[in-house]
Coordinates of C-alpha atoms in Angstrom, one line a residue:
Q1 CA 33.8 -1.7 9.0
V2 CA 31.8 1.5 9.1
Q3 CA 28.2 1.2 10.1
L4 CA 25.4 3.7 9.3
V5 CA 22.2 3.4 11.3
E6 CA 19.2 5.4 10.2
S7 CA 16.3 6.3 12.4
G8 CA 13.3 8.7 12.4
G9 CA 11.1 7.2 9.8
G10 CA 7.4 6.5 10.3
L11 CA 3.9 7.1 9.3
V12 CA 2.9 10.8 8.8
Q13 CA 0.1 12.8 7.3
S14 CA 0.5 14.8 4.1
G15 CA 1.9 18.2 4.8
S16 CA 3.9 17.1 7.8
S17 CA 7.6 17.5 8.5
L18 CA 10.0 14.7 9.5
R19 CA 13.7 14.6 10.4
L20 CA 15.7 11.5 9.7
S21 CA 19.0 10.7 11.4
C22 CA 21.9 8.6 10.4
A23 CA 24.4 7.7 13.1
A24 CA 27.9 6.8 11.8
S25 CA 30.3 4.5 13.7
A26 CA 33.2 6.6 12.3
S27 CA 34.1 10.3 12.5
L28 CA 32.3 12.3 9.8
H29 CA 35.7 13.9 9.1
S30 CA 36.7 10.5 7.7
F31 CA 34.2 10.6 4.9
N32 CA 34.5 12.0 1.4
A33 CA 30.8 12.1 0.7
V34 CA 27.7 11.7 2.8
R35 CA 24.3 11.5 1.1
W36 CA 20.7 10.6 1.5
Y37 CA 19.0 8.5 -1.1
R38 CA 15.5 7.1 -1.3
Q39 CA 13.7 4.3 -3.1
R40 CA 10.0 4.7 -3.8
P41 CA 7.9 1.7 -4.5
G42 CA 8.6 0.3 -8.0
K43 CA 11.2 3.0 -8.6
E44 CA 15.0 3.0 -8.7
R45 CA 17.0 4.5 -5.9
E46 CA 17.4 8.2 -6.3
L47 CA 19.6 10.9 -4.7
V48 CA 17.9 13.2 -2.3
A49 CA 20.8 15.3 -0.9
D50 CA 24.5 15.3 -0.9
F51 CA 27.5 16.6 0.9
T52 CA 30.8 15.9 -1.0
D53 CA 34.2 17.0 0.1
G54 CA 32.7 19.1 2.8
R55 CA 31.3 21.6 0.4
T56 CA 27.9 23.2 0.5
P57 CA 25.1 20.7 0.2
N58 CA 23.7 19.8 -3.2
Y59 CA 20.2 18.7 -4.1
P60 CA 18.7 17.4 -7.4
E61 CA 16.3 20.0 -8.9
T62 CA 13.3 17.8 -7.9
M63 CA 14.4 17.8 -4.2
K64 CA 15.3 21.5 -3.8
G65 CA 13.2 23.5 -1.3
R66 CA 11.7 20.7 0.9
F67 CA 14.8 18.7 1.9
T68 CA 17.8 19.8 4.0
I69 CA 20.8 17.8 4.8
S70 CA 22.9 18.7 7.8
R71 CA 25.7 17.2 9.9
D72 CA 26.6 17.2 13.5
Y73 CA 30.3 16.3 13.8
A74 CA 30.2 16.0 17.6
K75 CA 27.6 13.3 17.3
N76 CA 28.9 11.8 14.0
T77 CA 25.3 12.1 12.7
I78 CA 23.8 13.1 9.4
Y79 CA 20.3 14.5 9.3
L80 CA 17.7 14.9 6.6
Q81 CA 15.0 17.4 7.4
M82 CA 11.9 17.0 5.2
S83 CA 9.0 19.3 5.0
S84 CA 5.6 19.5 3.2
L85 CA 5.6 15.8 2.7
N86 CA 3.2 14.3 0.3
S87 CA 2.4 10.7 -0.8
D88 CA 5.1 10.8 -3.5
D89 CA 7.7 11.0 -0.7
T90 CA 6.7 7.6 0.5
A91 CA 9.9 5.6 0.3
V92 CA 12.7 3.8 2.1
Y93 CA 15.3 6.4 2.9
Y94 CA 19.0 5.4 2.9
C95 CA 22.1 7.0 4.3
Y96 CA 25.3 6.6 2.3
A97 CA 28.9 7.5 3.0
D98 CA 32.2 6.8 1.3
Q99 CA 35.8 6.9 2.2
L100 CA 38.9 7.3 0.0
F101 CA 42.0 5.5 1.1
Q102 CA 45.1 4.7 -0.9
G103 CA 43.4 5.2 -4.2
R104 CA 40.4 3.0 -3.3
Q105 CA 36.8 3.9 -2.6
Y106 CA 34.9 2.3 0.2
E107 CA 31.2 2.7 0.2
Y108 CA 28.8 2.2 3.1
W109 CA 25.0 2.1 3.2
G110 CA 22.6 2.1 6.1
Q111 CA 19.8 -0.4 6.3
G112 CA 17.1 2.2 5.4
T113 CA 14.2 3.7 7.2
Q114 CA 10.7 3.6 5.9
V115 CA 8.7 6.9 5.5
T116 CA 5.1 6.5 4.7
V117 CA 3.0 9.7 3.9
L118 CA -0.7 9.3 4.1
S119 CA -2.7 11.5 1.7

C-alpha cells in the first residue's frame, strides 16, 4: 500500500509564499499521475496542479501563475510552491497519485495539510 504524507502547511499572512511537500513511500516513477488538490471550507475538492504521464505540468486556469508543482525523484517527493497567497487560498491541500497495473487503476491520497491565510 502506497502512502503519501503531506507537510509544510501552516498559518501565513496574505501575500506570503509557502511550499508544501508530499513524500511518497514508492518511487515516483511508479506513478501515472501525481497531483495536488485542495478543499476550501464549504467547497468541493478542486484540482490545483497536475503531472500526468510525466508530461509538463498542467494547471486549471484559475491556478495558473501562483502555483508550481515539481518533483524530486531522488527523494520521492512532490512539491507545491504557492505564492501571493490570499484568504481564498485557505484550504486543506491534498496530494494524490495513481498507479496503473494490469488494467486497473489504484488511487492514493495523503491525509491533507491545512493552509490558513490571514488577511
